[in-house]
């Protein structure tokens, strides 16, 4: 269907987005229709300056640029302005800070502008007072005591020390059974309580995830595991895990686990066996 310039111009004036205009023309707001509508806008030179341009604006005209937060509101203690990068650019733009490292006075490195970072001198990134801010190059910034959260461990140790003092004061006051609130602040809460162990049907303790203790597990084995010396003799005679496994009716993987349990080095067993064979051969000669 062909549309005249006047028809399209009327629809554009009465709507605030391309999608609304397409719906008014009984067209779906999809890719090919957007291309057709863009072509008509250029062809008839239609004025769309009142369009919001974004579907998430719900057809309402949004403000042209939000009002920037004033530096007086930002450069305060306990500031809610969280972007250090944007704050650095604002300080450069307003001329409050110069684009130079305040420590080494460098502006270039290898013939290129040196990247600059904004440091909070006391380690508190919400304290944006101008005396607490310093422009530094990456090298100088890395040498500061609070670089990249370096102060977090010291703060944790400080809190732990405070907890120890509080816990000690609680015990000295004669309260040998501190309340749950005191416990949460005490030293004991810094460690996890040991997990409860399970009890086997024989009465022995076992790991909480185990179904039976080690002794019961050994009693219920399909084949009784041979003793250390017997296993050594078997390997001297039979040589391989497969043959030893056939002797006891188990797989070679089970024999491998026996070796690991007894910490037997199979190569050393073979070396000893070959050495004994040579000694016997020499004796016969």
PDB file of C-alpha atoms in Angstrom:
ATOM      1  CA  UNK A   1       0.000   0.000   0.000  1.00  0.00           C
ATOM      2  CA  UNK A   2       1.268   3.432  -0.966  1.00  0.00           C
ATOM      3  CA  UNK A   3       1.269   6.302   1.522  1.00  0.00           C
ATOM      4  CA  UNK A   4       1.476   9.993   0.709  1.00  0.00           C
ATOM      5  CA  UNK A   5       3.811  12.399   2.475  1.00  0.00           C
ATOM      6  CA  UNK A   6       0.859  14.075   4.212  1.00  0.00           C
ATOM      7  CA  UNK A   7      -0.449  10.774   5.608  1.00  0.00           C
ATOM      8  CA  UNK A   8       2.938   9.729   6.986  1.00  0.00           C
ATOM      9  CA  UNK A   9       3.617  13.220   8.321  1.00  0.00           C
ATOM     10  CA  UNK A  10       0.334  13.170  10.268  1.00  0.00           C
ATOM     11  CA  UNK A  11       1.099   9.743  11.771  1.00  0.00           C
ATOM     12  CA  UNK A  12       4.642  10.768  12.738  1.00  0.00           C
ATOM     13  CA  UNK A  13       3.380  13.904  14.518  1.00  0.00           C
ATOM     14  CA  UNK A  14       0.782  11.975  16.525  1.00  0.00           C
ATOM     15  CA  UNK A  15       3.182   9.259  17.740  1.00  0.00           C
ATOM     16  CA  UNK A  16       6.448   9.219  19.707  1.00  0.00           C
ATOM     17  CA  UNK A  17       8.281   6.192  18.339  1.00  0.00           C
ATOM     18  CA  UNK A  18       8.788   4.238  15.133  1.00  0.00           C
ATOM     19  CA  UNK A  19       7.009   1.237  16.640  1.00  0.00           C
ATOM     20  CA  UNK A  20       3.893   3.330  17.380  1.00  0.00           C
ATOM     21  CA  UNK A  21       3.903   4.700  13.831  1.00  0.00           C
ATOM     22  CA  UNK A  22       4.092   1.197  12.351  1.00  0.00           C
ATOM     23  CA  UNK A  23       1.213   0.019  14.541  1.00  0.00           C
ATOM     24  CA  UNK A  24      -0.838   3.040  13.401  1.00  0.00           C
ATOM     25  CA  UNK A  25      -0.167   1.917   9.825  1.00  0.00           C
ATOM     26  CA  UNK A  26      -1.352  -1.639  10.698  1.00  0.00           C
ATOM     27  CA  UNK A  27       2.177  -2.979  10.317  1.00  0.00           C
ATOM     28  CA  UNK A  28       4.126  -5.135  12.770  1.00  0.00           C
ATOM     29  CA  UNK A  29       7.160  -3.430  14.374  1.00  0.00           C
ATOM     30  CA  UNK A  30       9.715  -5.867  12.919  1.00  0.00           C
ATOM     31  CA  UNK A  31      13.003  -5.504  11.029  1.00  0.00           C
ATOM     32  CA  UNK A  32      11.798  -5.230   7.429  1.00  0.00           C
ATOM     33  CA  UNK A  33       9.057  -2.739   8.340  1.00  0.00           C
ATOM     34  CA  UNK A  34      11.563  -0.612  10.290  1.00  0.00           C
ATOM     35  CA  UNK A  35      13.780  -0.488   7.181  1.00  0.00           C
ATOM     36  CA  UNK A  36      10.812   0.547   5.028  1.00  0.00           C
ATOM     37  CA  UNK A  37       9.816   3.268   7.544  1.00  0.00           C
ATOM     38  CA  UNK A  38      13.402   4.606   7.765  1.00  0.00           C
ATOM     39  CA  UNK A  39      13.447   4.816   3.988  1.00  0.00           C
ATOM     40  CA  UNK A  40      10.210   6.845   3.976  1.00  0.00           C
ATOM     41  CA  UNK A  41      11.543   9.183   6.690  1.00  0.00           C
ATOM     42  CA  UNK A  42      14.555  10.001   4.508  1.00  0.00           C
ATOM     43  CA  UNK A  43      12.481  10.182   1.323  1.00  0.00           C
ATOM     44  CA  UNK A  44       9.919  12.670   2.712  1.00  0.00           C
ATOM     45  CA  UNK A  45      12.347  14.354   5.155  1.00  0.00           C
ATOM     46  CA  UNK A  46      10.013  13.776   8.109  1.00  0.00           C
ATOM     47  CA  UNK A  47      10.753  15.430  11.471  1.00  0.00           C
ATOM     48  CA  UNK A  48      11.227  12.761  14.191  1.00  0.00           C
ATOM     49  CA  UNK A  49      13.044  14.902  16.785  1.00  0.00           C
ATOM     50  CA  UNK A  50      10.222  14.241  19.278  1.00  0.00           C
ATOM     51  CA  UNK A  51      10.762  10.444  19.142  1.00  0.00           C
ATOM     52  CA  UNK A  52      12.083   8.857  22.340  1.00  0.00           C
ATOM     53  CA  UNK A  53      14.112   6.346  20.354  1.00  0.00           C
ATOM     54  CA  UNK A  54      13.929   3.538  22.992  1.00  0.00           C
ATOM     55  CA  UNK A  55      11.247   0.928  23.518  1.00  0.00           C
ATOM     56  CA  UNK A  56      11.851   0.866  27.293  1.00  0.00           C
ATOM     57  CA  UNK A  57      10.701   4.528  27.531  1.00  0.00           C
ATOM     58  CA  UNK A  58       7.075   3.324  27.193  1.00  0.00           C
ATOM     59  CA  UNK A  59       6.296   6.008  24.609  1.00  0.00           C
ATOM     60  CA  UNK A  60       7.111   8.892  26.958  1.00  0.00           C
ATOM     61  CA  UNK A  61       9.510  11.684  26.228  1.00  0.00           C
ATOM     62  CA  UNK A  62      12.619  11.313  28.376  1.00  0.00           C
ATOM     63  CA  UNK A  63      14.746  14.188  29.641  1.00  0.00           C
ATOM     64  CA  UNK A  64      17.552  15.263  27.350  1.00  0.00           C
ATOM     65  CA  UNK A  65      20.481  14.466  29.610  1.00  0.00           C
ATOM     66  CA  UNK A  66      20.216  13.991  33.352  1.00  0.00           C
ATOM     67  CA  UNK A  67      21.461  16.777  35.556  1.00  0.00           C
ATOM     68  CA  UNK A  68      24.948  15.943  36.768  1.00  0.00           C
ATOM     69  CA  UNK A  69      25.507  15.618  40.497  1.00  0.00           C
ATOM     70  CA  UNK A  70      27.372  18.654  41.751  1.00  0.00           C
ATOM     71  CA  UNK A  71      30.919  18.200  43.038  1.00  0.00           C
ATOM     72  CA  UNK A  72      29.865  19.708  46.368  1.00  0.00           C
ATOM     73  CA  UNK A  73      27.634  16.680  46.897  1.00  0.00           C
ATOM     74  CA  UNK A  74      30.347  14.257  45.740  1.00  0.00           C
ATOM     75  CA  UNK A  75      33.468  15.574  47.488  1.00  0.00           C
ATOM     76  CA  UNK A  76      32.267  14.707  50.984  1.00  0.00           C
ATOM     77  CA  UNK A  77      32.871  12.014  53.578  1.00  0.00           C
ATOM     78  CA  UNK A  78      30.560   8.957  53.277  1.00  0.00           C
ATOM     79  CA  UNK A  79      29.784   9.864  49.674  1.00  0.00           C
ATOM     80  CA  UNK A  80      27.343   7.717  47.683  1.00  0.00           C
ATOM     81  CA  UNK A  81      29.191   8.449  44.425  1.00  0.00           C
ATOM     82  CA  UNK A  82      30.834   5.095  43.696  1.00  0.00           C
ATOM     83  CA  UNK A  83      32.580   5.532  40.315  1.00  0.00           C
ATOM     84  CA  UNK A  84      36.217   6.453  40.954  1.00  0.00           C
ATOM     85  CA  UNK A  85      36.894   6.546  37.209  1.00  0.00           C
ATOM     86  CA  UNK A  86      34.127   9.083  36.508  1.00  0.00           C
ATOM     87  CA  UNK A  87      35.135  11.134  39.526  1.00  0.00           C
ATOM     88  CA  UNK A  88      38.694  11.320  38.204  1.00  0.00           C
ATOM     89  CA  UNK A  89      37.426  12.607  34.836  1.00  0.00           C
ATOM     90  CA  UNK A  90      35.223  15.183  36.592  1.00  0.00           C
ATOM     91  CA  UNK A  91      38.186  16.456  38.606  1.00  0.00           C
ATOM     92  CA  UNK A  92      40.269  16.808  35.431  1.00  0.00           C
ATOM     93  CA  UNK A  93      37.428  18.551  33.585  1.00  0.00           C
ATOM     94  CA  UNK A  94      36.780  21.025  36.417  1.00  0.00           C
ATOM     95  CA  UNK A  95      40.506  21.758  36.733  1.00  0.00           C
ATOM     96  CA  UNK A  96      40.641  20.632  40.366  1.00  0.00           C
ATOM     97  CA  UNK A  97      43.257  17.974  39.581  1.00  0.00           C
ATOM     98  CA  UNK A  98      45.934  18.002  36.870  1.00  0.00           C
ATOM     99  CA  UNK A  99      46.702  15.056  34.582  1.00  0.00           C
ATOM    100  CA  UNK A 100      50.044  14.353  36.243  1.00  0.00           C
ATOM    101  CA  UNK A 101      51.166  11.843  38.858  1.00  0.00           C
ATOM    102  CA  UNK A 102      51.292  13.726  42.162  1.00  0.00           C
ATOM    103  CA  UNK A 103      54.062  11.423  43.429  1.00  0.00           C
ATOM    104  CA  UNK A 104      56.623  11.044  40.598  1.00  0.00           C
ATOM    105  CA  UNK A 105      55.370  14.009  38.490  1.00  0.00           C
ATOM    106  CA  UNK A 106      55.336  11.897  35.298  1.00  0.00           C
ATOM    107  CA  UNK A 107      52.889  12.616  32.488  1.00  0.00           C
ATOM    108  CA  UNK A 108      54.286  10.231  29.842  1.00  0.00           C
ATOM    109  CA  UNK A 109      55.811   6.764  29.648  1.00  0.00           C
ATOM    110  CA  UNK A 110      57.548   5.422  26.518  1.00  0.00           C
ATOM    111  CA  UNK A 111      56.362   8.481  24.630  1.00  0.00           C
ATOM    112  CA  UNK A 112      52.692   7.881  25.435  1.00  0.00           C
ATOM    113  CA  UNK A 113      50.373   9.515  28.000  1.00  0.00           C
ATOM    114  CA  UNK A 114      50.684   7.627  31.271  1.00  0.00           C
ATOM    115  CA  UNK A 115      47.430   6.110  32.636  1.00  0.00           C
ATOM    116  CA  UNK A 116      46.425   7.766  35.882  1.00  0.00           C
ATOM    117  CA  UNK A 117      44.442   6.388  38.818  1.00  0.00           C
ATOM    118  CA  UNK A 118      42.609   8.057  41.685  1.00  0.00           C
ATOM    119  CA  UNK A 119      43.694   6.922  45.153  1.00  0.00           C
ATOM    120  CA  UNK A 120      41.831   7.307  48.439  1.00  0.00           C
ATOM    121  CA  UNK A 121      44.670   8.051  50.876  1.00  0.00           C
ATOM    122  CA  UNK A 122      42.971   6.565  53.944  1.00  0.00           C
ATOM    123  CA  UNK A 123      41.759   3.439  52.119  1.00  0.00           C
ATOM    124  CA  UNK A 124      38.078   4.376  52.460  1.00  0.00           C
ATOM    125  CA  UNK A 125      36.564   4.580  48.969  1.00  0.00           C
ATOM    126  CA  UNK A 126      33.500   6.440  50.263  1.00  0.00           C
ATOM    127  CA  UNK A 127      35.607   9.306  51.644  1.00  0.00           C
ATOM    128  CA  UNK A 128      35.741  11.636  48.630  1.00  0.00           C
ATOM    129  CA  UNK A 129      37.029  14.711  50.445  1.00  0.00           C
ATOM    130  CA  UNK A 130      39.511  16.468  48.173  1.00  0.00           C
ATOM    131  CA  UNK A 131      42.337  16.152  50.727  1.00  0.00           C
ATOM    132  CA  UNK A 132      41.807  12.358  50.687  1.00  0.00           C
ATOM    133  CA  UNK A 133      42.129  12.079  46.891  1.00  0.00           C
ATOM    134  CA  UNK A 134      45.409  11.787  45.022  1.00  0.00           C
ATOM    135  CA  UNK A 135      46.138  11.248  41.321  1.00  0.00           C
ATOM    136  CA  UNK A 136      48.844   8.595  40.858  1.00  0.00           C
ATOM    137  CA  UNK A 137      50.405   6.555  38.079  1.00  0.00           C
ATOM    138  CA  UNK A 138      50.021   2.730  38.336  1.00  0.00           C
ATOM    139  CA  UNK A 139      53.554   2.246  39.726  1.00  0.00           C
ATOM    140  CA  UNK A 140      53.178   4.817  42.499  1.00  0.00           C
ATOM    141  CA  UNK A 141      49.664   3.603  43.258  1.00  0.00           C
ATOM    142  CA  UNK A 142      50.924   0.019  43.674  1.00  0.00           C
ATOM    143  CA  UNK A 143      53.294   1.182  46.434  1.00  0.00           C
ATOM    144  CA  UNK A 144      50.538   2.692  48.590  1.00  0.00           C
ATOM    145  CA  UNK A 145      49.428   0.837  51.754  1.00  0.00           C
ATOM    146  CA  UNK A 146      45.784   0.510  50.649  1.00  0.00           C
ATOM    147  CA  UNK A 147      46.301  -0.502  46.986  1.00  0.00           C
ATOM    148  CA  UNK A 148      43.693  -2.926  45.596  1.00  0.00           C
ATOM    149  CA  UNK A 149      42.150  -3.770  48.973  1.00  0.00           C
ATOM    150  CA  UNK A 150      45.491  -4.343  50.674  1.00  0.00           C
ATOM    151  CA  UNK A 151      43.973  -2.971  53.893  1.00  0.00           C
ATOM    152  CA  UNK A 152      41.239  -5.611  54.069  1.00  0.00           C
ATOM    153  CA  UNK A 153      43.409  -8.119  55.947  1.00  0.00           C
ATOM    154  CA  UNK A 154      44.547  -5.513  58.469  1.00  0.00           C
ATOM    155  CA  UNK A 155      40.917  -4.479  59.045  1.00  0.00           C
ATOM    156  CA  UNK A 156      39.959  -8.117  59.572  1.00  0.00           C
ATOM    157  CA  UNK A 157      42.766  -8.586  62.098  1.00  0.00           C
ATOM    158  CA  UNK A 158      41.669  -5.405  63.874  1.00  0.00           C
ATOM    159  CA  UNK A 159      38.090  -6.691  64.166  1.00  0.00           C
ATOM    160  CA  UNK A 160      39.343 -10.036  65.456  1.00  0.00           C
ATOM    161  CA  UNK A 161      41.417  -8.291  68.109  1.00  0.00           C
ATOM    162  CA  UNK A 162      38.365  -6.282  69.158  1.00  0.00           C
ATOM    163  CA  UNK A 163      36.374  -9.510  69.391  1.00  0.00           C
ATOM    164  CA  UNK A 164      39.060 -11.110  71.576  1.00  0.00           C
ATOM    165  CA  UNK A 165      38.994  -8.117  73.938  1.00  0.00           C
ATOM    166  CA  UNK A 166      35.189  -8.205  74.142  1.00  0.00           C
ATOM    167  CA  UNK A 167      35.203 -11.939  74.814  1.00  0.00           C
ATOM    168  CA  UNK A 168      37.869 -11.537  77.518  1.00  0.00           C
ATOM    169  CA  UNK A 169      35.909  -8.749  79.189  1.00  0.00           C
ATOM    170  CA  UNK A 170      32.821 -10.960  79.185  1.00  0.00           C
ATOM    171  CA  UNK A 171      34.654 -13.782  80.975  1.00  0.00           C
ATOM    172  CA  UNK A 172      36.247 -11.394  83.513  1.00  0.00           C
ATOM    173  CA  UNK A 173      32.815 -10.038  84.375  1.00  0.00           C
ATOM    174  CA  UNK A 174      31.938 -13.475  85.805  1.00  0.00           C
ATOM    175  CA  UNK A 175      29.579 -14.516  83.032  1.00  0.00           C
ATOM    176  CA  UNK A 176      30.990 -17.973  82.275  1.00  0.00           C
ATOM    177  CA  UNK A 177      28.074 -18.779  79.978  1.00  0.00           C
ATOM    178  CA  UNK A 178      27.938 -15.893  77.501  1.00  0.00           C
ATOM    179  CA  UNK A 179      24.701 -15.130  75.731  1.00  0.00           C
ATOM    180  CA  UNK A 180      24.300 -15.982  72.015  1.00  0.00           C
ATOM    181  CA  UNK A 181      25.021 -12.332  71.164  1.00  0.00           C
ATOM    182  CA  UNK A 182      28.323 -12.428  73.032  1.00  0.00           C
ATOM    183  CA  UNK A 183      29.177 -15.746  71.406  1.00  0.00           C
ATOM    184  CA  UNK A 184      28.806 -14.257  67.946  1.00  0.00           C
ATOM    185  CA  UNK A 185      31.336 -11.605  68.916  1.00  0.00           C
ATOM    186  CA  UNK A 186      33.698 -14.044  70.677  1.00  0.00           C
ATOM    187  CA  UNK A 187      36.774 -15.831  69.458  1.00  0.00           C
ATOM    188  CA  UNK A 188      35.104 -19.226  69.452  1.00  0.00           C
ATOM    189  CA  UNK A 189      32.807 -18.233  66.599  1.00  0.00           C
ATOM    190  CA  UNK A 190      35.808 -17.587  64.336  1.00  0.00           C
ATOM    191  CA  UNK A 191      36.194 -21.386  64.010  1.00  0.00           C
ATOM    192  CA  UNK A 192      33.615 -23.860  62.786  1.00  0.00           C
ATOM    193  CA  UNK A 193      32.284 -26.433  65.204  1.00  0.00           C
ATOM    194  CA  UNK A 194      33.457 -30.015  64.418  1.00  0.00           C
ATOM    195  CA  UNK A 195      30.931 -31.999  62.397  1.00  0.00           C
ATOM    196  CA  UNK A 196      29.201 -34.836  64.233  1.00  0.00           C
ATOM    197  CA  UNK A 197      30.402 -38.363  63.386  1.00  0.00           C
ATOM    198  CA  UNK A 198      28.112 -41.300  62.647  1.00  0.00           C
ATOM    199  CA  UNK A 199      27.983 -44.532  64.661  1.00  0.00           C
ATOM    200  CA  UNK A 200      28.382 -47.905  62.932  1.00  0.00           C
ATOM    201  CA  UNK A 201      26.112 -50.867  63.788  1.00  0.00           C
ATOM    202  CA  UNK A 202      29.048 -52.400  65.685  1.00  0.00           C
ATOM    203  CA  UNK A 203      29.241 -49.325  67.924  1.00  0.00           C
ATOM    204  CA  UNK A 204      32.420 -47.746  66.515  1.00  0.00           C
ATOM    205  CA  UNK A 205      32.543 -44.156  65.271  1.00  0.00           C
ATOM    206  CA  UNK A 206      32.921 -43.573  61.553  1.00  0.00           C
ATOM    207  CA  UNK A 207      32.832 -40.744  59.033  1.00  0.00           C
ATOM    208  CA  UNK A 208      29.414 -39.116  58.849  1.00  0.00           C
ATOM    209  CA  UNK A 209      29.073 -40.069  55.152  1.00  0.00           C
ATOM    210  CA  UNK A 210      30.218 -43.703  55.571  1.00  0.00           C
ATOM    211  CA  UNK A 211      27.793 -46.638  55.648  1.00  0.00           C
ATOM    212  CA  UNK A 212      30.025 -48.823  57.841  1.00  0.00           C
ATOM    213  CA  UNK A 213      33.287 -48.599  59.745  1.00  0.00           C
ATOM    214  CA  UNK A 214      36.597 -49.898  58.393  1.00  0.00           C
ATOM    215  CA  UNK A 215      36.553 -53.107  60.461  1.00  0.00           C
ATOM    216  CA  UNK A 216      33.044 -54.049  59.309  1.00  0.00           C
ATOM    217  CA  UNK A 217      33.998 -53.243  55.741  1.00  0.00           C
ATOM    218  CA  UNK A 218      36.975 -55.622  55.931  1.00  0.00           C
ATOM    219  CA  UNK A 219      34.802 -58.421  57.381  1.00  0.00           C
ATOM    220  CA  UNK A 220      32.304 -58.136  54.527  1.00  0.00           C
ATOM    221  CA  UNK A 221      34.898 -58.271  51.762  1.00  0.00           C
ATOM    222  CA  UNK A 222      34.413 -60.763  48.950  1.00  0.00           C
ATOM    223  CA  UNK A 223      38.006 -61.937  49.295  1.00  0.00           C
ATOM    224  CA  UNK A 224      40.235 -61.532  52.313  1.00  0.00           C
ATOM    225  CA  UNK A 225      43.185 -59.312  51.502  1.00  0.00           C
ATOM    226  CA  UNK A 226      46.525 -61.209  51.667  1.00  0.00           C
ATOM    227  CA  UNK A 227      49.192 -60.135  54.122  1.00  0.00           C
ATOM    228  CA  UNK A 228      52.072 -57.902  53.052  1.00  0.00           C
ATOM    229  CA  UNK A 229      54.714 -60.658  52.827  1.00  0.00           C
ATOM    230  CA  UNK A 230      52.332 -63.034  51.048  1.00  0.00           C
ATOM    231  CA  UNK A 231      51.553 -60.400  48.411  1.00  0.00           C
ATOM    232  CA  UNK A 232      55.280 -59.841  47.840  1.00  0.00           C
ATOM    233  CA  UNK A 233      55.813 -63.584  47.326  1.00  0.00           C
ATOM    234  CA  UNK A 234      52.861 -63.767  44.926  1.00  0.00           C
ATOM    235  CA  UNK A 235      54.366 -61.055  42.733  1.00  0.00           C
ATOM    236  CA  UNK A 236      57.770 -62.718  42.760  1.00  0.00           C
ATOM    237  CA  UNK A 237      56.158 -65.877  41.413  1.00  0.00           C
ATOM    238  CA  UNK A 238      53.272 -64.653  39.241  1.00  0.00           C
ATOM    239  CA  UNK A 239      54.839 -61.334  38.083  1.00  0.00           C
ATOM    240  CA  UNK A 240      51.618 -59.502  37.005  1.00  0.00           C
ATOM    241  CA  UNK A 241      48.542 -58.005  38.677  1.00  0.00           C
ATOM    242  CA  UNK A 242      46.204 -60.000  36.418  1.00  0.00           C
ATOM    243  CA  UNK A 243      47.683 -63.352  37.501  1.00  0.00           C
ATOM    244  CA  UNK A 244      47.686 -62.354  41.173  1.00  0.00           C
ATOM    245  CA  UNK A 245      44.067 -61.230  40.816  1.00  0.00           C
ATOM    246  CA  UNK A 246      43.059 -64.573  39.275  1.00  0.00           C
ATOM    247  CA  UNK A 247      44.635 -66.381  42.210  1.00  0.00           C
ATOM    248  CA  UNK A 248      42.407 -64.501  44.676  1.00  0.00           C
ATOM    249  CA  UNK A 249      39.362 -64.152  42.409  1.00  0.00           C
ATOM    250  CA  UNK A 250      39.538 -60.362  42.126  1.00  0.00           C
ATOM    251  CA  UNK A 251      40.290 -57.866  39.371  1.00  0.00           C
ATOM    252  CA  UNK A 252      43.707 -56.418  38.622  1.00  0.00           C
ATOM    253  CA  UNK A 253      42.356 -53.046  39.818  1.00  0.00           C
ATOM    254  CA  UNK A 254      41.698 -54.556  43.263  1.00  0.00           C
ATOM    255  CA  UNK A 255      45.284 -55.831  43.343  1.00  0.00           C
ATOM    256  CA  UNK A 256      46.461 -52.339  42.399  1.00  0.00           C
ATOM    257  CA  UNK A 257      44.600 -50.953  45.433  1.00  0.00           C
ATOM    258  CA  UNK A 258      46.295 -53.547  47.650  1.00  0.00           C
ATOM    259  CA  UNK A 259      49.675 -52.354  46.409  1.00  0.00           C
ATOM    260  CA  UNK A 260      48.724 -48.743  47.141  1.00  0.00           C
ATOM    261  CA  UNK A 261      47.466 -49.663  50.609  1.00  0.00           C
ATOM    262  CA  UNK A 262      50.692 -51.515  51.482  1.00  0.00           C
ATOM    263  CA  UNK A 263      52.789 -48.879  49.639  1.00  0.00           C
ATOM    264  CA  UNK A 264      54.535 -51.583  47.619  1.00  0.00           C
ATOM    265  CA  UNK A 265      56.702 -50.479  44.692  1.00  0.00           C
ATOM    266  CA  UNK A 266      56.217 -53.200  42.093  1.00  0.00           C
ATOM    267  CA  UNK A 267      59.378 -52.240  40.216  1.00  0.00           C
ATOM    268  CA  UNK A 268      61.473 -52.774  43.356  1.00  0.00           C
ATOM    269  CA  UNK A 269      59.888 -56.218  43.869  1.00  0.00           C
ATOM    270  CA  UNK A 270      60.848 -57.213  40.320  1.00  0.00           C
ATOM    271  CA  UNK A 271      64.413 -55.904  40.783  1.00  0.00           C
ATOM    272  CA  UNK A 272      64.852 -57.940  43.965  1.00  0.00           C
ATOM    273  CA  UNK A 273      63.382 -61.003  42.287  1.00  0.00           C
ATOM    274  CA  UNK A 274      65.767 -60.757  39.313  1.00  0.00           C
ATOM    275  CA  UNK A 275      68.723 -60.226  41.656  1.00  0.00           C
ATOM    276  CA  UNK A 276      67.822 -63.377  43.595  1.00  0.00           C
ATOM    277  CA  UNK A 277      67.538 -65.333  40.313  1.00  0.00           C
ATOM    278  CA  UNK A 278      71.026 -64.236  39.286  1.00  0.00           C
ATOM    279  CA  UNK A 279      72.427 -65.291  42.671  1.00  0.00           C
ATOM    280  CA  UNK A 280      70.839 -68.759  42.323  1.00  0.00           C
ATOM    281  CA  UNK A 281      72.177 -69.099  38.774  1.00  0.00           C
ATOM    282  CA  UNK A 282      75.701 -68.209  39.892  1.00  0.00           C
ATOM    283  CA  UNK A 283      75.472 -70.718  42.755  1.00  0.00           C
ATOM    284  CA  UNK A 284      74.458 -73.496  40.342  1.00  0.00           C
ATOM    285  CA  UNK A 285      77.382 -72.660  38.052  1.00  0.00           C
TER     286      UNK A 285
END
